[in-house]
Coordinates of C-alpha atoms and ligand atoms in Angstrom, one line a residue:
M138 CA 128.6 79.7 87.0
A139 CA 127.6 82.4 89.3
I140 CA 124.8 81.7 91.8
K141 CA 121.5 83.3 90.8
K142 CA 120.7 86.4 92.7
L143 CA 117.9 86.5 95.3
N144 CA 115.0 88.9 94.8
V145 CA 115.1 90.6 98.1
S146 CA 112.1 92.8 98.7
S147 CA 112.7 95.7 101.0
S148 CA 112.3 94.4 104.6
T149 CA 111.3 90.7 104.3
Q150 CA 113.0 88.2 102.2
T151 CA 110.8 86.8 99.6
E152 CA 112.7 83.7 98.7
S153 CA 112.0 82.8 95.1
L154 CA 114.4 81.8 92.4
P155 CA 113.2 80.3 89.1
I156 CA 113.9 76.6 88.8
S157 CA 115.5 75.7 85.5
K158 CA 114.6 72.6 83.4
P159 CA 117.9 70.7 84.2
E160 CA 117.3 71.4 87.9
S161 CA 113.7 70.1 87.7
R162 CA 115.0 66.9 86.1
L163 CA 117.4 66.4 88.9
Y164 CA 114.8 67.0 91.7
M165 CA 112.1 64.9 89.9
S166 CA 114.5 61.9 89.6
F167 CA 114.6 61.6 93.3
I168 CA 110.8 61.9 93.5
Y169 CA 110.2 59.3 90.8
V170 CA 112.1 56.7 92.9
A171 CA 110.1 57.7 95.9
F172 CA 106.7 57.0 94.2
I173 CA 107.8 53.8 92.6
S174 CA 108.9 52.7 96.1
L175 CA 105.5 53.7 97.5
F176 CA 103.8 51.4 95.1
I177 CA 106.0 48.4 95.6
G178 CA 106.2 48.9 99.3
G179 CA 102.4 49.3 99.6
L180 CA 101.8 46.1 97.7
M181 CA 104.1 44.2 100.2
G182 CA 102.1 45.8 103.1
L183 CA 98.9 44.4 101.6
L184 CA 100.4 40.9 101.4
Q185 CA 101.5 41.3 105.0
V186 CA 98.1 42.1 106.4
F187 CA 96.6 39.2 104.3
V188 CA 99.1 36.8 105.7
R189 CA 98.6 38.0 109.3
S190 CA 94.9 37.5 108.9
G191 CA 95.5 33.8 108.7
R192 CA 93.3 33.5 105.5
F193 CA 96.1 33.7 103.0
T194 CA 99.4 32.0 102.3
L195 CA 102.1 33.5 100.1
P196 CA 102.5 31.6 96.8
W197 CA 105.6 30.2 95.1
G198 CA 107.4 29.6 98.4
I199 CA 107.9 33.3 99.0
D200 CA 108.9 33.9 102.6
Y201 CA 107.0 36.3 104.9
Y202 CA 110.2 37.9 106.1
Q203 CA 111.4 38.5 102.6
V204 CA 108.2 40.5 102.0
L205 CA 108.6 42.3 105.3
T206 CA 112.2 43.2 104.5
V207 CA 111.1 44.7 101.1
H208 CA 108.4 46.6 102.9
G209 CA 110.6 48.1 105.7
V210 CA 113.6 48.8 103.5
I211 CA 111.7 50.3 100.5
L212 CA 109.3 52.4 102.6
G213 CA 111.3 53.2 105.7
L214 CA 114.6 53.8 104.0
V215 CA 114.3 54.2 100.2
L216 CA 111.0 56.2 99.8
T217 CA 111.8 58.6 102.6
T218 CA 115.4 59.3 101.8
Y219 CA 114.8 59.9 98.1
F220 CA 111.7 62.1 98.6
I221 CA 113.5 64.1 101.3
I222 CA 116.7 64.7 99.2
G223 CA 114.5 65.7 96.2
F224 CA 112.6 68.1 98.4
H225 CA 115.7 69.4 100.1
F226 CA 117.2 70.2 96.7
S227 CA 114.1 71.9 95.5
L228 CA 114.0 74.1 98.5
M229 CA 117.7 75.0 98.1
G230 CA 117.3 75.6 94.4
K231 CA 114.4 78.0 95.2
T232 CA 116.0 79.9 98.0
V233 CA 119.8 79.9 97.5
G234 CA 120.2 78.6 94.0
I235 CA 122.4 75.8 92.6
S236 CA 125.4 76.1 90.2
D237 CA 125.9 73.9 87.2
K238 CA 128.8 72.2 88.9
Q239 CA 126.8 71.5 92.1
R240 CA 124.1 70.1 89.9
K241 CA 126.6 67.6 88.4
V242 CA 127.8 66.5 91.8
A243 CA 124.2 66.1 92.9
W244 CA 123.6 63.8 89.9
L245 CA 126.6 61.8 91.1
A246 CA 124.9 61.5 94.5
F247 CA 121.8 60.3 92.8
W248 CA 123.5 57.6 90.8
V249 CA 125.6 56.3 93.7
M250 CA 122.4 56.0 95.7
V251 CA 120.6 54.2 92.8
I252 CA 123.4 51.7 92.4
G253 CA 123.3 51.1 96.1
T254 CA 119.6 50.7 96.1
V255 CA 119.6 48.2 93.2
M256 CA 122.3 46.1 94.8
T257 CA 120.3 45.9 98.1
A258 CA 117.0 45.3 96.3
V259 CA 118.5 42.4 94.2
T260 CA 119.8 40.6 97.2
I261 CA 116.5 40.9 99.0
L262 CA 114.6 39.7 96.0
L263 CA 116.9 36.7 95.6
G264 CA 116.0 35.8 99.2
K265 CA 119.6 36.4 100.3
A266 CA 118.8 39.2 102.7
S267 CA 115.6 38.6 104.6
V268 CA 117.0 40.4 107.6
L269 CA 114.4 43.2 107.9
Y270 CA 115.3 46.8 107.6
T271 CA 117.1 46.8 111.0
F272 CA 119.4 44.0 109.8
Y273 CA 120.1 42.9 113.4
A274 CA 123.1 40.7 113.9
P275 CA 123.5 37.8 114.1
L276 CA 121.1 37.4 111.2
K277 CA 123.4 37.5 108.2
A278 CA 122.6 38.9 104.8
H279 CA 124.6 38.5 101.6
P280 CA 127.5 41.0 101.7
V281 CA 126.1 42.9 98.7
F282 CA 123.1 43.9 100.8
Y283 CA 125.4 45.8 103.2
I284 CA 127.6 47.2 100.5
G285 CA 124.5 48.5 98.7
L286 CA 123.3 50.2 102.0
A287 CA 126.7 51.8 102.5
L288 CA 126.5 53.2 99.0
V289 CA 123.1 54.7 99.6
V290 CA 124.4 56.4 102.7
V291 CA 127.5 57.7 100.9
G292 CA 125.4 59.0 98.1
S293 CA 123.2 60.8 100.6
W294 CA 126.3 62.4 102.2
V295 CA 127.4 63.7 98.8
A296 CA 123.9 65.3 98.4
G297 CA 124.3 66.9 101.8
F298 CA 127.7 68.2 101.0
V299 CA 126.3 69.9 97.9
N300 CA 123.6 71.5 100.1
W301 CA 126.2 72.9 102.5
R302 CA 128.2 74.2 99.6
Q303 CA 125.1 75.9 98.2
V304 CA 124.5 77.7 101.5
Y305 CA 128.2 78.6 101.9
L306 CA 128.3 80.2 98.4
W307 CA 125.1 82.1 99.0
K308 CA 126.4 83.4 102.3
K309 CA 129.6 84.6 100.6
A310 CA 127.5 86.4 98.0
H311 CA 125.2 88.0 100.6
P312 CA 127.4 89.1 103.5
G313 CA 125.5 90.1 106.6
E314 CA 122.2 88.6 105.5
K315 CA 120.6 85.7 107.3
T316 CA 120.3 82.4 105.5
P317 CA 116.8 82.0 104.1
L318 CA 114.7 80.0 106.6
L319 CA 114.2 77.0 104.4
A320 CA 117.9 76.8 103.5
F321 CA 118.7 77.0 107.3
M322 CA 116.3 74.1 108.0
V323 CA 117.7 72.0 105.2
T324 CA 121.2 72.6 106.6
I325 CA 120.1 71.4 110.0
N326 CA 118.5 68.3 108.6
T327 CA 121.5 67.3 106.5
L328 CA 123.7 67.9 109.5
L329 CA 121.5 65.7 111.6
W330 CA 121.5 63.0 108.9
F331 CA 125.3 63.2 108.5
I332 CA 126.1 62.9 112.2
A333 CA 123.6 60.2 112.7
S334 CA 124.5 58.1 109.7
L335 CA 128.1 57.9 110.8
G336 CA 126.9 55.3 113.3
V337 CA 125.2 53.1 110.7
A338 CA 128.2 53.5 108.4
A339 CA 130.5 52.5 111.1
T340 CA 128.7 49.3 112.0
V341 CA 128.2 48.3 108.4
L342 CA 131.8 49.0 107.3
I343 CA 133.6 47.8 110.4
Q344 CA 131.4 45.0 111.6
F345 CA 128.9 43.7 109.1
I346 CA 130.8 43.7 105.8
P347 CA 134.0 41.9 107.1
W348 CA 131.8 39.4 109.1
S349 CA 129.5 38.6 106.2
L350 CA 132.5 38.2 103.9
G351 CA 134.0 35.8 106.4
Y352 CA 137.0 37.9 107.3
A353 CA 135.8 38.2 110.9
E354 CA 134.4 35.1 112.5
T355 CA 132.1 36.7 115.0
I356 CA 130.3 40.0 115.5
N357 CA 129.7 42.0 118.7
V358 CA 125.9 42.0 118.7
L359 CA 125.3 44.7 121.3
V360 CA 127.8 47.1 119.7
S361 CA 126.1 46.7 116.3
R362 CA 122.6 47.3 117.8
T363 CA 123.9 50.3 119.7
L364 CA 125.4 51.8 116.6
F365 CA 122.2 51.0 114.7
W366 CA 120.0 52.9 117.2
Y367 CA 122.4 55.8 117.5
F368 CA 121.3 56.2 113.8
G369 CA 117.8 54.8 114.0
H370 CA 116.2 57.4 116.3
P371 CA 117.6 60.5 114.6
L372 CA 116.4 58.8 111.4
V373 CA 112.8 59.4 112.5
Y374 CA 113.6 63.1 112.9
F375 CA 115.3 63.1 109.5
W376 CA 111.9 62.0 108.2
L377 CA 109.9 64.4 110.3
L378 CA 111.9 67.7 109.8
P379 CA 111.0 68.0 106.1
A380 CA 107.4 67.8 107.1
Y381 CA 108.0 70.5 109.7
M382 CA 109.7 72.6 107.0
A383 CA 106.4 72.5 105.1
W384 CA 104.4 73.2 108.2
Y385 CA 106.4 76.2 109.3
A386 CA 107.2 77.9 105.9
V387 CA 104.8 76.5 103.3
I388 CA 101.4 76.0 105.0
P389 CA 101.1 79.7 106.2
K390 CA 101.4 80.8 102.6
I391 CA 98.8 78.3 101.4
I392 CA 96.3 79.5 104.0
G393 CA 97.0 83.1 103.1
G394 CA 99.0 84.0 106.2
K395 CA 102.6 84.6 107.3
I396 CA 105.2 82.8 109.3
F397 CA 104.5 83.2 113.0
S398 CA 108.1 83.6 114.0
D399 CA 111.2 83.0 112.0
S400 CA 113.3 82.8 115.2
L401 CA 111.1 80.3 116.9
A402 CA 111.1 78.0 113.8
R403 CA 114.9 78.1 113.7
M404 CA 115.2 77.5 117.4
S405 CA 113.0 74.5 117.3
F406 CA 115.1 73.0 114.5
V407 CA 118.3 73.6 116.5
L408 CA 116.7 71.8 119.5
F409 CA 115.8 68.9 117.3
L410 CA 119.4 68.6 116.2
F411 CA 120.5 68.6 119.9
F412 CA 118.0 66.1 121.2
S413 CA 117.4 63.6 118.5
I414 CA 120.8 61.9 118.5
P415 CA 122.0 61.2 122.1
V416 CA 118.9 59.1 122.8
G417 CA 119.2 55.8 120.9
F418 CA 119.0 53.7 124.1
H419 CA 115.3 54.3 124.3
H420 CA 115.0 51.6 121.6
Q421 CA 117.2 49.3 123.8
L422 CA 115.4 49.6 127.1
V423 CA 115.1 45.8 127.5
E424 CA 118.6 45.1 126.2
P425 CA 120.8 43.5 128.8
G426 CA 124.3 44.8 128.9
I427 CA 123.5 48.5 129.0
D428 CA 123.7 50.2 132.4
A429 CA 120.3 51.3 133.7
T430 CA 121.7 54.8 134.7
W431 CA 122.6 55.5 131.1
K432 CA 119.3 54.3 129.9
F433 CA 117.7 56.7 132.3
I434 CA 119.9 59.6 131.2
Q435 CA 119.0 59.0 127.5
V436 CA 115.3 58.7 128.3
V437 CA 115.5 62.1 130.0
L438 CA 117.2 63.5 126.9
T439 CA 114.5 61.8 124.8
F440 CA 111.8 63.7 126.6
M441 CA 113.5 67.0 125.8
V442 CA 112.1 66.8 122.3
A443 CA 108.7 67.6 123.8
I444 CA 110.0 71.3 123.9
P445 CA 110.5 71.8 120.1
S446 CA 107.5 69.6 119.4
L447 CA 105.2 71.8 121.5
M448 CA 106.8 74.9 120.1
T449 CA 105.9 73.6 116.6
A450 CA 102.3 72.8 117.6
F451 CA 101.9 76.2 119.3
S452 CA 103.2 78.1 116.3
M453 CA 101.1 76.2 113.8
F454 CA 97.9 77.0 115.7
A455 CA 99.0 80.6 116.2
T456 CA 99.4 81.0 112.5
F457 CA 96.0 79.4 111.9
E458 CA 94.3 81.7 114.4
I459 CA 96.1 85.0 113.4
T460 CA 95.4 84.3 109.7
G461 CA 91.7 83.6 110.3
R462 CA 91.1 86.6 112.5
R463 CA 92.9 88.9 110.1
K464 CA 90.5 87.7 107.4
G465 CA 87.7 88.8 109.7
F466 CA 86.5 85.4 111.1
G467 CA 85.9 86.2 114.7
G468 CA 84.4 84.1 117.5
L469 CA 86.1 81.5 119.5
F470 CA 86.5 79.1 116.6
G471 CA 85.4 81.1 113.5
W472 CA 89.0 81.2 112.3
F473 CA 89.2 77.5 112.4
K474 CA 86.0 76.9 110.4
H475 CA 87.3 79.1 107.6
L476 CA 90.6 77.3 107.1
P477 CA 90.9 76.2 103.4
W478 CA 89.6 72.7 104.0
K479 CA 89.0 72.1 100.3
D480 CA 92.6 72.8 99.3
V481 CA 94.4 69.5 99.5
R482 CA 97.7 71.3 99.8
F483 CA 96.4 72.3 103.3
F484 CA 94.1 69.4 104.1
A485 CA 96.5 66.5 103.7
P486 CA 99.2 68.0 105.9
F487 CA 96.6 69.1 108.4
V488 CA 95.3 65.6 108.9
G489 CA 99.0 64.6 109.2
M490 CA 99.3 67.1 112.1
L491 CA 96.2 65.6 113.8
A492 CA 97.7 62.1 113.5
F493 CA 100.7 63.4 115.4
I494 CA 98.7 63.9 118.5
P495 CA 98.0 60.2 119.2
G496 CA 101.4 59.4 117.4
G497 CA 103.3 61.6 119.8
A498 CA 101.4 60.3 122.8
G499 CA 102.3 56.8 121.8
G500 CA 105.9 57.8 121.5
L501 CA 105.9 59.0 125.1
I502 CA 104.7 55.6 126.1
N503 CA 107.3 53.8 124.0
A504 CA 110.1 55.9 125.5
S505 CA 109.1 55.3 129.1
H506 CA 111.0 52.3 130.5
Q507 CA 108.1 50.8 132.5
M508 CA 105.4 51.3 129.9
N509 CA 107.9 50.1 127.2
A510 CA 108.0 46.8 129.0
V511 CA 104.3 46.4 128.2
I512 CA 104.5 47.1 124.5
H513 CA 108.1 46.2 123.6
N514 CA 108.3 44.1 120.3
T515 CA 104.5 43.9 120.1
I516 CA 102.6 45.1 117.1
W517 CA 101.7 48.2 119.1
V518 CA 105.0 49.6 117.9
T519 CA 104.1 49.0 114.3
G520 CA 100.8 50.8 114.9
H521 CA 102.8 53.7 116.4
F522 CA 105.1 54.3 113.4
H523 CA 102.3 53.8 110.9
L524 CA 100.7 56.9 112.6
T525 CA 103.9 58.9 112.7
V526 CA 105.9 58.1 109.6
A527 CA 103.2 56.5 107.5
T528 CA 100.6 59.1 108.3
T529 CA 102.0 62.4 109.7
V530 CA 105.1 62.4 107.4
M531 CA 103.5 60.7 104.4
L532 CA 100.4 62.9 104.3
T533 CA 102.6 65.9 104.5
F534 CA 104.8 64.6 101.7
F535 CA 101.7 64.0 99.7
G536 CA 100.6 67.6 100.5
I537 CA 104.0 68.8 99.2
S538 CA 103.7 66.7 96.1
Y539 CA 100.4 68.3 95.0
W540 CA 102.3 71.6 94.3
L541 CA 105.9 70.5 94.0
I542 CA 105.4 68.0 91.2
P543 CA 103.4 70.3 88.9
H544 CA 105.8 73.1 89.7
L545 CA 108.7 71.0 88.6
T546 CA 107.0 69.5 85.5
G547 CA 105.5 72.7 84.3
R548 CA 101.9 71.6 84.9
T549 CA 99.1 72.6 87.2
L550 CA 97.1 71.0 90.0
T551 CA 93.6 70.9 88.5
K552 CA 90.3 71.1 90.5
K553 CA 89.7 67.5 89.7
I554 CA 93.1 66.3 91.0
N555 CA 92.6 68.5 94.1
K556 CA 89.3 66.7 94.8
L557 CA 90.8 63.3 94.2
G558 CA 93.6 64.3 96.6
I559 CA 91.0 65.1 99.3
I560 CA 89.4 61.7 98.7
Q561 CA 92.9 60.1 98.9
T562 CA 93.5 61.8 102.2
I563 CA 90.2 60.6 103.6
V564 CA 90.7 57.0 102.4
W565 CA 94.2 57.0 103.9
T566 CA 92.8 58.3 107.2
I567 CA 90.0 55.7 107.4
G568 CA 92.4 52.8 106.4
M569 CA 95.1 53.9 108.8
T570 CA 92.7 54.5 111.7
I571 CA 91.4 51.0 111.4
M572 CA 94.8 49.3 110.7
S573 CA 96.8 51.3 113.2
G574 CA 94.0 51.2 115.8
A575 CA 93.8 47.4 115.5
M576 CA 97.6 47.1 115.8
H577 CA 97.7 49.3 119.0
I578 CA 95.0 47.2 120.7
Q579 CA 96.4 43.9 119.6
G580 CA 99.8 44.9 120.8
L581 CA 98.4 45.8 124.2
L582 CA 96.9 42.2 124.2
G583 CA 100.5 40.9 123.7
A584 CA 100.6 40.1 120.0
P585 CA 104.1 40.1 118.6
R586 CA 105.2 42.2 115.7
R587 CA 107.3 40.8 112.9
S588 CA 105.4 37.5 112.9
S589 CA 103.3 35.9 110.3
Y590 CA 100.0 34.3 111.3
S591 CA 100.5 31.7 113.9
E592 CA 98.3 29.9 116.4
Y593 CA 101.2 29.6 118.8
G594 CA 100.2 26.0 119.5
G595 CA 96.6 26.9 120.1
G596 CA 97.3 29.2 123.0
E597 CA 94.3 30.7 124.6
Q598 CA 95.6 34.3 124.4
V599 CA 95.8 34.0 120.6
T600 CA 92.1 33.9 120.3
E601 CA 91.9 37.5 121.6
W602 CA 94.1 38.6 118.7
I603 CA 92.2 37.2 115.7
G604 CA 89.5 39.8 115.4
Y605 CA 92.1 42.5 115.4
Q606 CA 94.1 40.7 112.7
M607 CA 91.0 40.7 110.6
A608 CA 90.5 44.5 111.2
Q609 CA 94.1 45.1 110.4
A610 CA 93.5 43.3 107.0
I611 CA 90.5 45.4 106.3
G612 CA 92.3 48.7 107.2
G613 CA 95.3 47.7 105.3
T614 CA 93.3 47.0 102.2
I615 CA 91.6 50.4 102.4
L616 CA 95.1 51.9 102.8
F617 CA 96.3 50.1 99.7
I618 CA 93.5 51.7 97.8
G619 CA 94.9 55.0 99.1
I620 CA 98.3 54.1 97.7
I621 CA 96.8 53.3 94.3
L622 CA 95.0 56.6 94.3
M623 CA 98.2 58.5 95.2
V624 CA 100.2 56.7 92.6
Y625 CA 97.5 57.6 90.0
I626 CA 97.6 61.3 91.2
F627 CA 101.4 61.2 90.9
V628 CA 101.3 59.9 87.3
K629 CA 98.7 62.6 86.4
L630 CA 100.7 65.4 88.0
A631 CA 104.0 64.3 86.5
F632 CA 102.9 63.5 82.9
F633 CA 99.3 64.4 82.1
A634 CA 98.0 67.4 84.0
P635 CA 97.5 70.6 81.8
K636 CA 100.6 72.6 81.2
G637 CA 100.9 75.8 83.2
E638 CA 102.5 77.3 86.2
E639 CA 102.0 76.0 89.7
E640 CA 103.0 78.2 92.6
F641 CA 105.9 77.2 94.9
P642 CA 104.4 78.5 98.1
I643 CA 106.9 80.0 100.5
A644 CA 105.5 82.2 103.3
E645 CA 106.9 85.5 104.4
E646 CA 107.5 86.6 108.0
E647 CA 105.1 88.8 109.8
E648 CA 105.9 92.5 109.1
D649 CA 106.4 93.4 112.8
A650 CA 108.5 90.3 113.6
E651 CA 111.5 90.8 115.7
P652 CA 114.7 90.5 113.7
T653 CA 116.2 87.0 113.9
P654 CA 119.3 87.2 116.1
K655 CA 122.7 86.8 114.4
W656 CA 123.8 84.0 116.6
F657 CA 121.5 81.6 114.9
E658 CA 124.1 81.3 112.2
N659 CA 126.8 80.2 114.6
W660 CA 127.1 76.7 113.2
K661 CA 130.3 75.9 115.2
L662 CA 128.2 76.4 118.4
W663 CA 125.3 74.2 117.3
I664 CA 127.7 71.4 116.1
G665 CA 129.7 71.8 119.3
I666 CA 126.7 71.4 121.5
T667 CA 125.4 68.4 119.5
V668 CA 128.8 66.6 119.6
A669 CA 129.1 67.4 123.4
L670 CA 125.7 65.9 124.1
I671 CA 126.5 62.8 122.0
L672 CA 129.8 62.3 123.8
F673 CA 128.2 62.8 127.2
A674 CA 125.4 60.3 126.5
Y675 CA 127.4 57.6 124.8
T676 CA 131.1 57.6 125.8
I677 CA 130.9 55.8 129.2
P678 CA 128.2 53.3 128.3
F679 CA 129.9 52.5 125.0
V680 CA 133.3 51.8 126.6
D681 CA 131.4 49.7 129.2
I682 CA 129.7 47.7 126.4
I683 CA 133.0 47.0 124.7
Q684 CA 134.9 46.1 127.8
N685 CA 132.3 43.8 129.2
S686 CA 131.1 42.1 126.0
P687 CA 130.1 38.5 125.9
P688 CA 131.7 36.5 123.1
G689 CA 130.7 37.6 119.7
S690 CA 128.3 35.7 117.5
V691 CA 128.9 33.6 114.3
P692 CA 126.6 34.4 111.4
F693 CA 123.1 32.9 111.2
D694 CA 121.9 32.6 107.7
W695 CA 118.2 32.9 106.8
P696 CA 116.3 30.7 107.0
I697 CA 117.8 29.9 110.4
G698 CA 119.9 26.8 110.3
N699 CA 121.6 27.4 107.0
N700 CA 124.7 28.8 108.5
Ligands
HEM243 C1 99.1 49.8 102.2 C2 99.8 50.4 103.2 C3 100.5 49.7 104.3 C4 100.2 48.5 104.9 C5 99.0 47.6 104.6 C6 101.2 48.2 105.9 C7 101.2 47.1 106.7 C8 102.3 46.8 107.5 C9 102.3 45.7 108.5 C10 101.1 44.7 108.7 C11 103.5 45.7 109.1 C12 104.0 44.7 110.2 C13 104.2 43.4 109.8 C14 104.8 42.6 111.0 O1 105.4 43.1 111.9 O2 104.7 41.3 110.9 C15 104.3 46.8 108.6 C16 105.5 47.1 109.0 C17 106.2 48.2 108.6 N1 105.7 49.2 107.8 FE1 103.9 49.2 106.8 N2 102.1 49.2 105.9 C18 101.7 50.2 104.9 C19 102.4 51.3 104.6 C20 103.6 51.8 105.1 C21 104.2 53.0 104.8 C22 103.6 54.1 103.9 C23 105.4 53.0 105.5 C24 106.4 54.1 105.6 C25 106.5 55.2 105.0 C26 105.5 51.8 106.2 C27 106.6 51.4 107.0 C28 106.7 50.2 107.7 C29 107.9 49.8 108.4 C30 109.2 50.6 108.5 C31 107.6 48.5 109.0 C32 108.5 47.7 109.9 C33 109.0 46.6 109.2 C34 109.8 45.7 110.2 O3 109.3 45.5 111.3 O4 110.8 45.2 109.8 N3 104.4 51.0 106.0 N4 103.5 47.4 107.7
CU244 CU1 113.3 56.6 118.9

């Protein structure tokens, strides 16, 4: 089938293709899985804060680490990946179109991912894979856990290949035109995901599967952790970039403005591609066996993400101010007061942006070797990523859902749901401020993460933590109410809201914007620089790790001692 034609209005591209019913069904399938995950994962979160408060024990012999594995895997890996792929596909369908054949391949991707997810979920639920979402060796899970994970990754690759093919065919049909901004951004994010997940695929296929099946007696722990974090850090940018897509290209439309600069948006995405991969060592700062010089080099590269991050912050506030002033709201802050605070499509992502201020600042602390020594493996870290992924990213994904779901299901966002959405955002913010705040402080006082309630033999330091553990339980409970509200809103928008047409908001560029330079489409250059940076940051230390490895480790089954 031919690709649908873009409606190109004279000077600026208004990117808008109709989304057909079969397309909607595909995109929504990913989003259903995401919201089911939100509910299950949230429930586990609630159990965790209860257990950590010391006032509650899990019934029926359920193990804390089993619950925590479900929570981490289903929220950190399943919810995010499915929502992002569904969102990516929607953006591509809207801007460059999808053919019938591509849609079929996309379904294949979906089902491969679902089979993988079910395999992984079943092993965790049977208590055969309580290894947490980082599955650090030498903890050993049932082989099916790893095989399932590998299938999820392979499925996600297929989805990415479809996206690349969509752009390629669009380019062929539109010679000389620049790729629509959102399609460009999706291409960057799928590239980032593909290059990064090669690392986790390698460790799972080459190390974990043979070892868990008993074909290999031992595993090289440091190699596995290094390959995991080669993937684990870019993973957080894979979560964040879809939120940035909405900030750059959707929010301006919602507030009645235009995109501040198409070139700046593209440049920041290219920089994220460069600087999110060659930096995994900042998660391994206390790891013996990695040369300090290379840790230092990767930390310097880590700090380079400040550039695109600040570019993003600058351009968001520029859009807010220009739009407000154009509407005639003068004064120093008049434009700010008149932002559409009552529109949840704006309000939720805006709160997400605010959360990124403390979230980003905490990230700078985590990535600094000396300060990392203070907070490493404490519950501070958990507080940090509940601000970043569980607030900045989540609230933006919710903000997207308020228009994307009704757009796909042929319904509308009613005033009532909008209001409920505002309440949801406030509940989330209050719950998270309390829970994450308590985690940050408790972490500074030395409390470990990934630990159920313990008195640690009545140690004196533990008494300092107890109040914060209670606060964490209160915040977590409020947060869980936020999850219930969001799931209710999801069900409403997907099945019960009044039929109608909901806008798919995509902003245009400023009329007087400089044309976007042609070299932005030089994919060979971007991939070349990315690969060169990775080889620079990893080759020498990796060879060093392999050559100077201590003996590998035999498997440890969970609970420890069962091997
Ligand atoms: C009701 C809402 C939530 C509550 C009460 C909650 C609570 C918690 C707690 C207490 C921990 C740490 C447990 C420990 O280290 O012993 C944790 C870990 C974690 N949470 Fe949440 N959380 C919630 C929502 C979320 C969301 C929405 C996400 C992601 C989108 C998320 C992602 C994670 C991840 C990745 C971990 C790390 C698991 C690990 O260390 O293996 N959480 N959560
Ligand atoms: Cu990182």
